[in-house]
């Protein structure tokens, strides 16, 4: 059995950079700024409140750890 934990980190969208085929979203959190890279069609609105969700698996797991908004 694999132990799985999920953590959420509240965030506010500080900057949205539309770069054609990709979008960079700068998020302010209690732990600092995170920059997410998404598709050019990514929907993000300046000033919106959101959260980062970290789906964390133990190091021994073959699966990757994931982060989503």
mmCIF file with all atom_site columns, C-alpha atoms in Angstrom:
data_model
loop_
_atom_site.group_PDB
_atom_site.id
_atom_site.type_symbol
_atom_site.label_atom_id
_atom_site.label_alt_id
_atom_site.label_comp_id
_atom_site.label_asym_id
_atom_site.label_entity_id
_atom_site.label_seq_id
_atom_site.pdbx_PDB_ins_code
_atom_site.Cartn_x
_atom_site.Cartn_y
_atom_site.Cartn_z
_atom_site.occupancy
_atom_site.B_iso_or_equiv
_atom_site.pdbx_formal_charge
_atom_site.auth_seq_id
_atom_site.auth_comp_id
_atom_site.auth_asym_id
_atom_site.auth_atom_id
_atom_site.pdbx_PDB_model_num
ATOM 1  C CA . UNK A 1 1  ? 0.000  0.000  0.000   1.00 0.00 ? 1  UNK A CA 1
ATOM 2  C CA . UNK A 1 2  ? 1.287  3.451  -0.943  1.00 0.00 ? 2  UNK A CA 1
ATOM 3  C CA . UNK A 1 3  ? 0.708  6.289  1.498   1.00 0.00 ? 3  UNK A CA 1
ATOM 4  C CA . UNK A 1 4  ? -0.573 9.369  -0.307  1.00 0.00 ? 4  UNK A CA 1
ATOM 5  C CA . UNK A 1 5  ? -0.977 12.847 1.165   1.00 0.00 ? 5  UNK A CA 1
ATOM 6  C CA . UNK A 1 6  ? -2.404 16.011 -0.310  1.00 0.00 ? 6  UNK A CA 1
ATOM 7  C CA . UNK A 1 7  ? -1.467 19.483 0.851   1.00 0.00 ? 7  UNK A CA 1
ATOM 8  C CA . UNK A 1 8  ? -3.062 22.781 -0.218  1.00 0.00 ? 8  UNK A CA 1
ATOM 9  C CA . UNK A 1 9  ? -1.368 26.161 -0.261  1.00 0.00 ? 9  UNK A CA 1
ATOM 10 C CA . UNK A 1 10 ? -3.601 29.251 -0.696  1.00 0.00 ? 10 UNK A CA 1
ATOM 11 C CA . UNK A 1 11 ? -2.414 31.581 -3.469  1.00 0.00 ? 11 UNK A CA 1
ATOM 12 C CA . UNK A 1 12 ? -3.317 34.834 -5.232  1.00 0.00 ? 12 UNK A CA 1
ATOM 13 C CA . UNK A 1 13 ? -2.638 35.424 -8.936  1.00 0.00 ? 13 UNK A CA 1
ATOM 14 C CA . UNK A 1 14 ? -0.206 38.356 -9.085  1.00 0.00 ? 14 UNK A CA 1
ATOM 15 C CA . UNK A 1 15 ? 0.743  38.368 -12.783 1.00 0.00 ? 15 UNK A CA 1
ATOM 16 C CA . UNK A 1 16 ? -0.438 36.629 -15.953 1.00 0.00 ? 16 UNK A CA 1
ATOM 17 C CA . UNK A 1 17 ? 1.966  36.592 -18.922 1.00 0.00 ? 17 UNK A CA 1
ATOM 18 C CA . UNK A 1 18 ? 0.385  35.512 -22.214 1.00 0.00 ? 18 UNK A CA 1
ATOM 19 C CA . UNK A 1 19 ? 3.224  34.439 -24.497 1.00 0.00 ? 19 UNK A CA 1
ATOM 20 C CA . UNK A 1 20 ? 1.362  33.006 -27.494 1.00 0.00 ? 20 UNK A CA 1
ATOM 21 C CA . UNK A 1 21 ? 1.540  29.225 -27.166 1.00 0.00 ? 21 UNK A CA 1
ATOM 22 C CA . UNK A 1 22 ? 2.097  29.330 -23.390 1.00 0.00 ? 22 UNK A CA 1
ATOM 23 C CA . UNK A 1 23 ? 0.960  31.297 -20.345 1.00 0.00 ? 23 UNK A CA 1
ATOM 24 C CA . UNK A 1 24 ? 3.000  32.011 -17.213 1.00 0.00 ? 24 UNK A CA 1
ATOM 25 C CA . UNK A 1 25 ? 1.027  32.613 -14.022 1.00 0.00 ? 25 UNK A CA 1
ATOM 26 C CA . UNK A 1 26 ? 2.803  34.140 -11.009 1.00 0.00 ? 26 UNK A CA 1
ATOM 27 C CA . UNK A 1 27 ? 1.220  33.148 -7.697  1.00 0.00 ? 27 UNK A CA 1
ATOM 28 C CA . UNK A 1 28 ? 1.865  34.790 -4.318  1.00 0.00 ? 28 UNK A CA 1
ATOM 29 C CA . UNK A 1 29 ? 1.732  32.376 -1.356  1.00 0.00 ? 29 UNK A CA 1
ATOM 30 C CA . UNK A 1 30 ? 2.822  32.339 2.280   1.00 0.00 ? 30 UNK A CA 1
ATOM 31 C CA . UNK A 1 31 ? 5.914  30.416 1.115   1.00 0.00 ? 31 UNK A CA 1
ATOM 32 C CA . UNK A 1 32 ? 6.857  32.888 -1.626  1.00 0.00 ? 32 UNK A CA 1
ATOM 33 C CA . UNK A 1 33 ? 6.114  33.229 -5.326  1.00 0.00 ? 33 UNK A CA 1
ATOM 34 C CA . UNK A 1 34 ? 5.439  30.255 -7.590  1.00 0.00 ? 34 UNK A CA 1
ATOM 35 C CA . UNK A 1 35 ? 5.414  30.513 -11.396 1.00 0.00 ? 35 UNK A CA 1
ATOM 36 C CA . UNK A 1 36 ? 3.213  28.071 -13.289 1.00 0.00 ? 36 UNK A CA 1
ATOM 37 C CA . UNK A 1 37 ? 3.575  27.363 -16.992 1.00 0.00 ? 37 UNK A CA 1
ATOM 38 C CA . UNK A 1 38 ? 0.452  26.404 -18.921 1.00 0.00 ? 38 UNK A CA 1
ATOM 39 C CA . UNK A 1 39 ? -0.933 26.369 -22.422 1.00 0.00 ? 39 UNK A CA 1
ATOM 40 C CA . UNK A 1 40 ? -1.691 29.570 -24.304 1.00 0.00 ? 40 UNK A CA 1
ATOM 41 C CA . UNK A 1 41 ? -5.397 28.944 -23.679 1.00 0.00 ? 41 UNK A CA 1
ATOM 42 C CA . UNK A 1 42 ? -4.948 28.701 -19.896 1.00 0.00 ? 42 UNK A CA 1
ATOM 43 C CA . UNK A 1 43 ? -7.597 30.713 -18.014 1.00 0.00 ? 43 UNK A CA 1
ATOM 44 C CA . UNK A 1 44 ? -6.183 32.856 -15.188 1.00 0.00 ? 44 UNK A CA 1
ATOM 45 C CA . UNK A 1 45 ? -7.444 36.208 -13.884 1.00 0.00 ? 45 UNK A CA 1
ATOM 46 C CA . UNK A 1 46 ? -5.265 38.765 -12.148 1.00 0.00 ? 46 UNK A CA 1
ATOM 47 C CA . UNK A 1 47 ? -6.106 39.034 -8.426  1.00 0.00 ? 47 UNK A CA 1
ATOM 48 C CA . UNK A 1 48 ? -8.080 35.772 -8.216  1.00 0.00 ? 48 UNK A CA 1
ATOM 49 C CA . UNK A 1 49 ? -7.647 33.613 -5.135  1.00 0.00 ? 49 UNK A CA 1
ATOM 50 C CA . UNK A 1 50 ? -6.785 29.964 -5.772  1.00 0.00 ? 50 UNK A CA 1
ATOM 51 C CA . UNK A 1 51 ? -4.703 27.224 -4.163  1.00 0.00 ? 51 UNK A CA 1
ATOM 52 C CA . UNK A 1 52 ? -1.854 24.948 -5.136  1.00 0.00 ? 52 UNK A CA 1
ATOM 53 C CA . UNK A 1 53 ? -2.584 21.302 -4.419  1.00 0.00 ? 53 UNK A CA 1
ATOM 54 C CA . UNK A 1 54 ? 0.392  19.033 -3.923  1.00 0.00 ? 54 UNK A CA 1
ATOM 55 C CA . UNK A 1 55 ? -0.263 15.333 -4.378  1.00 0.00 ? 55 UNK A CA 1
ATOM 56 C CA . UNK A 1 56 ? 2.768  13.879 -2.592  1.00 0.00 ? 56 UNK A CA 1
ATOM 57 C CA . UNK A 1 57 ? 3.922  10.275 -2.767  1.00 0.00 ? 57 UNK A CA 1
ATOM 58 C CA . UNK A 1 58 ? 6.768  8.738  -0.741  1.00 0.00 ? 58 UNK A CA 1
ATOM 59 C CA . UNK A 1 59 ? 10.262 8.811  -2.292  1.00 0.00 ? 59 UNK A CA 1
ATOM 60 C CA . UNK A 1 60 ? 10.166 5.049  -2.775  1.00 0.00 ? 60 UNK A CA 1
ATOM 61 C CA . UNK A 1 61 ? 7.205  5.355  -5.152  1.00 0.00 ? 61 UNK A CA 1
ATOM 62 C CA . UNK A 1 62 ? 7.846  5.084  -8.878  1.00 0.00 ? 62 UNK A CA 1
ATOM 63 C CA . UNK A 1 63 ? 5.157  7.700  -9.561  1.00 0.00 ? 63 UNK A CA 1
ATOM 64 C CA . UNK A 1 64 ? 5.968  11.420 -9.849  1.00 0.00 ? 64 UNK A CA 1
ATOM 65 C CA . UNK A 1 65 ? 4.772  13.971 -7.326  1.00 0.00 ? 65 UNK A CA 1
ATOM 66 C CA . UNK A 1 66 ? 2.227  16.357 -8.832  1.00 0.00 ? 66 UNK A CA 1
ATOM 67 C CA . UNK A 1 67 ? 1.126  19.914 -8.249  1.00 0.00 ? 67 UNK A CA 1
ATOM 68 C CA . UNK A 1 68 ? -2.108 21.391 -9.575  1.00 0.00 ? 68 UNK A CA 1
ATOM 69 C CA . UNK A 1 69 ? -4.062 24.622 -9.255  1.00 0.00 ? 69 UNK A CA 1
#
